[in-house]
Tab-separated table of C-alpha atoms and ligand atoms in Angstrom:
chain	number	residue	atom	x	y	z
A	166	MET	CA	-29.003	-6.462	-4.563
A	167	ALA	CA	-25.553	-6.828	-3.046
A	168	ARG	CA	-22.560	-5.463	-4.914
A	169	ILE	CA	-19.955	-8.114	-4.229
A	170	ILE	CA	-16.298	-7.845	-5.104
A	171	VAL	CA	-14.121	-10.747	-4.036
A	172	VAL	CA	-10.714	-9.442	-3.011
A	173	GLY	CA	-7.592	-11.587	-2.794
A	174	GLY	CA	-4.584	-10.414	-0.803
A	175	ALA	CA	-1.321	-11.951	-2.021
A	176	GLN	CA	0.933	-11.869	1.020
A	177	MET	CA	4.405	-12.630	-0.354
A	178	LYS	CA	7.575	-13.843	1.302
A	179	ALA	CA	10.807	-11.904	0.835
A	180	GLU	CA	13.112	-14.437	-0.819
A	181	PRO	CA	16.728	-13.633	-1.718
A	182	TYR	CA	16.300	-11.363	-4.725
A	183	GLU	CA	16.489	-13.244	-8.005
A	184	GLY	CA	15.157	-10.587	-10.326
A	185	ARG	CA	11.764	-9.732	-11.770
A	186	VAL	CA	11.213	-12.894	-13.796
A	187	PRO	CA	10.933	-15.373	-10.879
A	188	LEU	CA	9.015	-12.795	-8.860
A	189	VAL	CA	6.489	-12.280	-11.636
A	190	ARG	CA	6.212	-16.067	-12.009
A	191	ARG	CA	5.277	-16.360	-8.300
A	192	MET	CA	2.815	-13.502	-8.677
A	193	ILE	CA	1.175	-15.232	-11.619
A	194	GLU	CA	0.840	-18.450	-9.596
A	195	MET	CA	-0.940	-16.501	-6.866
A	196	MET	CA	-3.093	-14.766	-9.457
A	197	ARG	CA	-4.219	-18.160	-10.795
A	198	GLU	CA	-4.985	-19.335	-7.251
A	199	ALA	CA	-6.984	-16.160	-6.646
A	200	LYS	CA	-8.976	-16.674	-9.831
A	201	ALA	CA	-9.664	-20.309	-8.896
A	202	CYS	CA	-11.043	-19.011	-5.568
A	203	GLY	CA	-13.381	-16.600	-7.323
A	204	CYS	CA	-11.453	-13.375	-6.775
A	205	ASP	CA	-12.224	-10.305	-8.899
A	206	ILE	CA	-9.028	-8.535	-7.895
A	207	ILE	CA	-5.698	-9.461	-6.337
A	208	VAL	CA	-3.635	-7.079	-4.194
A	209	TYR	CA	0.169	-7.460	-4.111
A	210	PRO	CA	2.512	-5.885	-1.536
A	211	GLU	CA	4.394	-2.583	-1.660
A	212	LEU	CA	7.542	-2.638	-3.867
A	213	ALA	CA	6.560	-6.104	-5.036
A	214	LEU	CA	9.050	-6.216	-7.910
A	215	SER	CA	12.202	-5.473	-5.883
A	216	PRO	CA	13.593	-6.244	-2.440
A	217	PHE	CA	12.735	-3.770	0.330
A	218	PHE	CA	15.973	-2.011	-0.624
A	219	VAL	CA	15.405	1.064	1.583
A	220	LEU	CA	16.961	-0.916	4.442
A	221	GLU	CA	20.474	-0.465	3.049
A	222	TRP	CA	22.547	2.565	2.164
A	223	VAL	CA	24.295	2.959	-1.198
A	224	ASP	CA	26.556	5.940	-1.961
A	225	ASP	CA	25.280	6.327	-5.480
A	226	LEU	CA	21.594	5.949	-6.385
A	227	ASP	CA	22.698	4.405	-9.681
A	228	GLU	CA	23.711	1.300	-7.726
A	229	VAL	CA	20.027	0.488	-7.180
A	230	LYS	CA	18.648	1.767	-10.469
A	231	HIS	CA	17.780	-1.776	-11.605
A	232	PHE	CA	15.130	-1.911	-8.840
A	233	TYR	CA	13.093	0.889	-10.453
A	234	GLU	CA	10.604	0.418	-13.314
A	235	LYS	CA	11.007	2.807	-16.220
A	236	GLU	CA	7.915	1.512	-17.970
A	237	MET	CA	4.807	-0.347	-16.885
A	238	PRO	CA	4.294	-2.878	-18.199
A	239	GLY	CA	7.867	-3.537	-19.298
A	240	PRO	CA	9.153	-6.694	-20.959
A	241	GLU	CA	9.455	-8.615	-17.667
A	242	THR	CA	6.156	-7.440	-16.152
A	243	ARG	CA	4.039	-7.819	-19.289
A	244	PRO	CA	3.291	-11.532	-18.517
A	245	LEU	CA	1.440	-10.391	-15.375
A	246	PHE	CA	-0.786	-8.132	-17.460
A	247	GLU	CA	-1.306	-10.843	-20.090
A	248	GLU	CA	-2.300	-13.391	-17.456
A	249	ALA	CA	-4.675	-10.886	-15.818
A	250	ALA	CA	-6.365	-10.218	-19.177
A	251	LYS	CA	-6.665	-13.952	-19.831
A	252	LEU	CA	-8.124	-14.640	-16.380
A	253	GLU	CA	-10.172	-11.427	-16.336
A	254	ILE	CA	-8.935	-10.409	-12.915
A	255	GLY	CA	-7.910	-6.964	-11.718
A	256	PHE	CA	-4.822	-6.210	-9.638
A	257	TYR	CA	-3.058	-3.672	-7.406
A	258	LEU	CA	0.694	-3.637	-7.825
A	259	GLY	CA	3.290	-1.720	-5.839
A	260	TYR	CA	6.684	-0.962	-7.379
A	261	ALA	CA	9.569	1.529	-7.485
A	262	GLU	CA	9.069	3.955	-10.362
A	263	TYR	CA	11.677	6.006	-12.213
A	264	VAL	CA	10.652	8.907	-14.424
A	265	GLU	CA	12.437	11.831	-15.999
A	266	CYS	CA	10.698	15.198	-15.777
A	267	SER	CA	12.310	18.109	-17.683
A	268	ASN	CA	15.600	16.168	-17.597
A	269	LYS	CA	15.301	15.679	-13.829
A	270	ALA	CA	15.212	12.176	-12.350
A	271	LYS	CA	12.226	11.447	-10.145
A	272	ARG	CA	11.804	8.291	-8.114
A	273	TYR	CA	8.504	7.289	-6.595
A	274	ASN	CA	7.141	4.482	-4.445
A	275	THR	CA	4.153	3.776	-6.663
A	276	SER	CA	1.076	1.585	-7.001
A	277	ILE	CA	-1.243	1.023	-9.912
A	278	LEU	CA	-4.775	-0.273	-10.213
A	279	VAL	CA	-5.294	-2.530	-13.207
A	280	ASP	CA	-8.783	-3.568	-14.285
A	281	LYS	CA	-10.063	-6.889	-15.635
A	282	ASN	CA	-9.052	-5.917	-19.182
A	283	ALA	CA	-5.488	-5.389	-17.953
A	284	GLU	CA	-5.831	-1.615	-18.458
A	285	ILE	CA	-4.117	0.650	-15.926
A	286	VAL	CA	-6.980	2.722	-14.557
A	287	GLY	CA	-5.232	4.444	-11.656
A	288	LYS	CA	-1.827	5.389	-10.330
A	289	TYR	CA	-0.796	6.510	-6.848
A	290	ARG	CA	2.596	7.720	-5.589
A	291	LYS	CA	3.333	7.357	-1.866
A	292	VAL	CA	2.994	10.601	0.057
A	293	HIS	CA	4.000	9.662	3.614
A	294	LEU	CA	7.598	8.493	3.214
A	295	PRO	CA	8.825	7.230	6.600
A	296	GLY	CA	12.347	7.261	8.012
A	297	HIS	CA	15.242	9.442	6.945
A	298	ALA	CA	17.425	10.520	4.021
A	299	ASP	CA	20.870	10.119	5.586
A	300	TYR	CA	22.920	7.135	6.745
A	301	LYS	CA	22.420	6.396	10.466
A	302	LYS	CA	25.401	4.528	11.776
A	303	ASP	CA	24.015	2.980	14.954
A	304	MET	CA	20.961	1.270	13.531
A	305	PRO	CA	20.749	-2.472	12.700
A	306	TYR	CA	19.251	-1.474	9.351
A	307	GLN	CA	18.275	1.738	7.680
A	308	GLY	CA	14.874	3.229	6.819
A	309	LEU	CA	15.863	5.297	3.803
A	310	GLU	CA	12.623	5.979	1.959
A	311	LYS	CA	13.317	9.720	2.027
A	312	TYR	CA	16.627	9.034	0.267
A	313	TYR	CA	15.333	6.647	-2.363
A	314	PHE	CA	12.015	8.313	-3.191
A	315	ASP	CA	10.442	11.681	-3.909
A	316	VAL	CA	7.184	12.584	-2.182
A	317	GLY	CA	4.240	11.496	-4.315
A	318	ASP	CA	2.646	14.190	-6.465
A	319	LEU	CA	-0.681	12.638	-7.435
A	320	GLY	CA	-2.714	13.073	-4.256
A	321	PHE	CA	-5.155	10.436	-3.008
A	322	GLY	CA	-7.304	9.656	-6.023
A	323	VAL	CA	-10.262	7.306	-6.353
A	324	TRP	CA	-11.387	5.485	-9.466
A	325	ARG	CA	-14.687	4.001	-10.556
A	326	SER	CA	-13.716	0.502	-11.615
A	327	MET	CA	-14.909	-3.092	-11.263
A	328	GLY	CA	-18.287	-1.975	-9.980
A	329	GLY	CA	-17.027	0.188	-7.120
A	330	VAL	CA	-15.078	3.266	-6.063
A	331	MET	CA	-11.475	2.192	-5.621
A	332	GLY	CA	-8.634	3.903	-3.770
A	333	MET	CA	-4.979	3.193	-3.102
A	334	CYS	CA	-2.293	4.072	-0.607
A	335	ILE	CA	1.055	2.563	0.354
A	336	CYS	CA	2.359	1.280	3.681
A	337	ASN	CA	3.135	4.213	6.018
A	338	ASP	CA	0.210	6.146	4.464
A	339	ARG	CA	-2.120	3.766	6.308
A	340	ARG	CA	-1.095	5.247	9.655
A	341	TRP	CA	-2.407	8.715	8.742
A	342	ALA	CA	-6.040	9.710	9.210
A	343	GLU	CA	-5.823	12.115	6.239
A	344	THR	CA	-5.153	9.251	3.841
A	345	TYR	CA	-8.510	7.640	4.519
A	346	ARG	CA	-10.430	10.852	5.014
A	347	VAL	CA	-9.421	12.358	1.663
A	348	MET	CA	-10.533	9.202	-0.118
A	349	GLY	CA	-13.555	8.951	2.179
A	350	LEU	CA	-14.633	12.426	1.109
A	351	LYS	CA	-14.372	11.229	-2.489
A	352	GLY	CA	-16.676	8.277	-1.795
A	353	VAL	CA	-14.163	5.428	-1.648
A	354	GLU	CA	-15.537	1.925	-1.079
A	355	LEU	CA	-12.357	-0.167	-1.175
A	356	ILE	CA	-8.861	1.035	-0.267
A	357	MET	CA	-5.946	-1.197	-1.246
A	358	VAL	CA	-2.643	-0.893	0.577
A	359	GLY	CA	0.561	-2.888	0.175
A	360	TYR	CA	3.134	-2.717	2.961
A	361	ASN	CA	6.597	-3.717	4.245
A	362	THR	CA	6.573	-3.238	8.005
A	363	PRO	CA	9.527	-4.337	10.152
A	364	ASN	CA	8.703	-5.751	13.583
A	365	SER	CA	11.265	-3.346	14.992
A	366	MET	CA	11.412	0.290	13.937
A	367	PRO	CA	15.155	0.950	13.617
A	368	TRP	CA	15.067	4.604	14.695
A	369	ASP	CA	13.021	4.040	17.864
A	370	THR	CA	12.259	0.635	19.345
A	371	THR	CA	10.002	1.985	22.131
A	372	PHE	CA	6.792	0.732	20.551
A	373	ASP	CA	8.101	-2.456	18.937
A	374	GLN	CA	5.793	-4.745	20.919
A	375	LEU	CA	2.834	-2.854	19.419
A	376	THR	CA	3.732	-2.994	15.709
A	377	TYR	CA	1.305	-5.798	14.858
A	378	PHE	CA	-1.470	-4.180	16.900
A	379	HIS	CA	-0.885	-0.774	15.301
A	380	ASN	CA	-1.027	-2.301	11.826
A	381	HIS	CA	-4.563	-3.537	12.353
A	382	LEU	CA	-5.618	-0.601	14.546
A	383	VAL	CA	-5.012	2.000	11.828
A	384	MET	CA	-6.635	0.011	9.043
A	385	GLN	CA	-9.668	-0.880	11.164
A	386	ALA	CA	-10.126	2.725	12.304
A	387	GLY	CA	-9.647	4.066	8.763
A	388	ALA	CA	-12.183	1.600	7.397
A	389	TYR	CA	-14.836	2.327	10.027
A	390	GLN	CA	-14.497	6.113	10.141
A	391	ASN	CA	-14.666	6.357	6.365
A	392	SER	CA	-17.196	3.601	5.589
A	393	THR	CA	-14.886	1.624	3.355
A	394	PHE	CA	-13.331	-1.795	2.938
A	395	VAL	CA	-9.562	-1.850	3.383
A	396	ALA	CA	-7.320	-4.591	1.997
A	397	GLY	CA	-3.848	-4.456	3.578
A	398	VAL	CA	-1.275	-6.813	2.093
A	399	ALA	CA	2.193	-7.453	3.487
A	400	ARG	CA	5.501	-8.672	2.325
A	401	VAL	CA	6.768	-11.072	5.001
A	402	GLY	CA	10.004	-12.752	6.039
A	403	LYS	CA	13.517	-11.580	6.668
A	404	THR	CA	15.724	-9.193	4.735
A	405	GLY	CA	19.077	-9.234	6.521
A	406	GLU	CA	18.412	-8.249	10.145
A	407	CYS	CA	14.942	-6.988	9.378
A	408	ASP	CA	11.945	-9.242	10.027
A	409	LEU	CA	8.653	-8.090	8.511
A	410	ILE	CA	5.450	-8.431	10.543
A	411	GLY	CA	2.963	-9.832	8.029
A	412	GLY	CA	-0.590	-9.685	9.328
A	413	SER	CA	-2.241	-9.070	5.946
A	414	ALA	CA	-5.917	-8.358	6.521
A	415	ILE	CA	-9.136	-7.403	4.812
A	416	ILE	CA	-11.364	-5.148	6.875
A	417	ALA	CA	-15.050	-4.315	6.479
A	418	PRO	CA	-16.613	-0.828	6.882
A	419	SER	CA	-17.732	-2.018	10.330
A	420	GLY	CA	-14.055	-2.075	11.285
A	421	GLU	CA	-14.121	-5.849	11.614
A	422	ILE	CA	-11.366	-7.996	10.145
A	423	ILE	CA	-13.000	-10.408	7.698
A	424	ALA	CA	-9.843	-12.156	6.507
A	425	CYS	CA	-6.392	-12.346	8.067
A	426	ALA	CA	-3.163	-14.143	7.188
A	427	SER	CA	-2.222	-16.921	9.575
A	428	SER	CA	1.333	-17.482	8.351
A	429	LYS	CA	4.478	-15.601	7.457
A	430	GLU	CA	4.680	-17.288	4.065
A	431	ASP	CA	3.209	-16.724	0.633
A	432	GLU	CA	-0.478	-16.819	1.519
A	433	LEU	CA	-3.624	-15.772	-0.276
A	434	ILE	CA	-6.284	-14.225	1.948
A	435	ILE	CA	-9.773	-13.719	0.570
A	436	GLY	CA	-12.502	-11.275	1.525
A	437	ARG	CA	-15.992	-11.228	0.060
A	438	CYS	CA	-16.725	-7.497	0.104
A	439	ASP	CA	-20.280	-6.228	-0.350
A	440	LEU	CA	-19.686	-2.625	-1.402
A	441	ASP	CA	-23.281	-1.788	-0.522
A	442	LEU	CA	-22.285	-2.231	3.110
A	443	ALA	CA	-19.939	0.734	2.631
A	444	GLN	CA	-22.941	2.717	1.363
A	445	LYS	CA	-24.996	1.728	4.445
A	446	TYR	CA	-22.409	3.315	6.755
A	447	LYS	CA	-21.969	6.315	4.435
A	448	GLN	CA	-25.712	6.949	4.606
A	449	SER	CA	-26.119	6.535	8.370
A	450	MET	CA	-23.459	6.883	11.085
A	451	PHE	CA	-20.953	8.516	8.733
A	452	ASN	CA	-23.216	10.566	6.521
A	453	PHE	CA	-20.685	13.355	6.093
A	454	GLU	CA	-23.185	15.838	4.677
A	455	GLU	CA	-25.583	15.461	7.592
A	456	HIS	CA	-23.266	15.078	10.546
A	457	ARG	CA	-19.789	16.374	9.715
A	458	ARG	CA	-19.339	19.911	11.077
A	459	ILE	CA	-16.050	21.128	9.687
A	460	GLU	CA	-16.910	24.789	10.325
A	461	HIS	CA	-17.020	24.072	14.075
A	462	TYR	CA	-13.717	22.220	14.370
A	463	GLY	CA	-11.563	25.303	15.075
A	464	ILE	CA	-8.852	26.659	12.875
A	465	ILE	CA	-6.142	24.062	12.715
A	466	THR	CA	-3.253	26.556	12.439
A	467	GLU	CA	-4.206	28.054	15.828
A	468	GLN	CA	-3.259	24.765	17.454
A	469	ILE	CA	0.148	24.412	15.852
A	470	GLY	CA	2.872	25.396	18.289
A	471	ALA	CA	0.580	25.242	21.309
A	472	THR	CA	2.613	24.389	24.390
A	473	ALA	CA	1.691	21.713	26.888
A	474	PRO	CA	0.408	23.041	30.255
B	131	CDT	N1	7.312	0.758	3.993
B	131	CDT	C1	6.929	1.508	5.024
B	131	CDT	O1	6.363	2.588	4.837
B	131	CDT	N2	7.226	1.040	6.260
B	131	CDT	C2	7.018	1.807	7.443
B	131	CDT	C3	8.119	1.526	8.401
B	131	CDT	C4	9.469	1.673	7.825
B	131	CDT	S1	10.735	1.118	8.887
B	131	CDT	C5	12.093	0.945	7.892
B	131	CDT	C6	5.658	1.544	8.074
B	131	CDT	O2	5.010	2.519	8.479
B	131	CDT	O3	5.236	0.395	8.208
């Protein structure tokens, strides 16, 4: 018997920021659409409750403190949880998180996995923070994730939920083989990833014409090499000078794209994911136990610092 989970990807347009309430209202509308289309879970973009504020410098981090969530759910996000419980639909939500640890402020780029009872079953904090921590004067916009966030401290977890083994990562994480492999080693069957990807990388424009290609390349490779579905969901549209690429996609363990956004607007993409297909690949081509030969790969530290011939 197939183990089907219907995944909705809620690609969302960056509108001028009006606050959480209108944003949550839009998210609820997309959640209702997803439910009407038979989805079991809906995936929202990275930092879905704020603008992509890492593009601009502020002298004092307090100036952007209203973009961080101190509690989840809080008063303005609770309606999303209530609607999810009513509709019996799960969700992945990316947001900026603020916590105090031994009187020290910590800021994370976070995602949560919420099940069909509106219970938070998993939390992930972004590990691969791109860009820089200082103001760069000659760039059209900044890429200040290292300034606004601490490196995530929860590792790449997986959770048994909604009939499968679920994993999460956030945006730049999807470019790194380790992200998928760690979850692959833990048996992941569906990886959810929200992202905000500019069509021009402000610190180096050399590869700009390849940004859309690279987006799909990494998710397709990660899916295939780790026998998992991947649902990548973008925020789209312009924030100042920065235009985001879009290209939300759901990818099968074969590496094939099974759903892809065709617009740069709010758009729901839907993938019917048979998690048993992930198991088929895990038991054959990518049976790690049978075919993976880590003891023969060479000691990684020997290669660090090697010079080119
Ligand atoms: N959000 C995120 O991680 N974006 C990076 C590019 C940042 S450029 C300001 C990405 O890898 O898509």
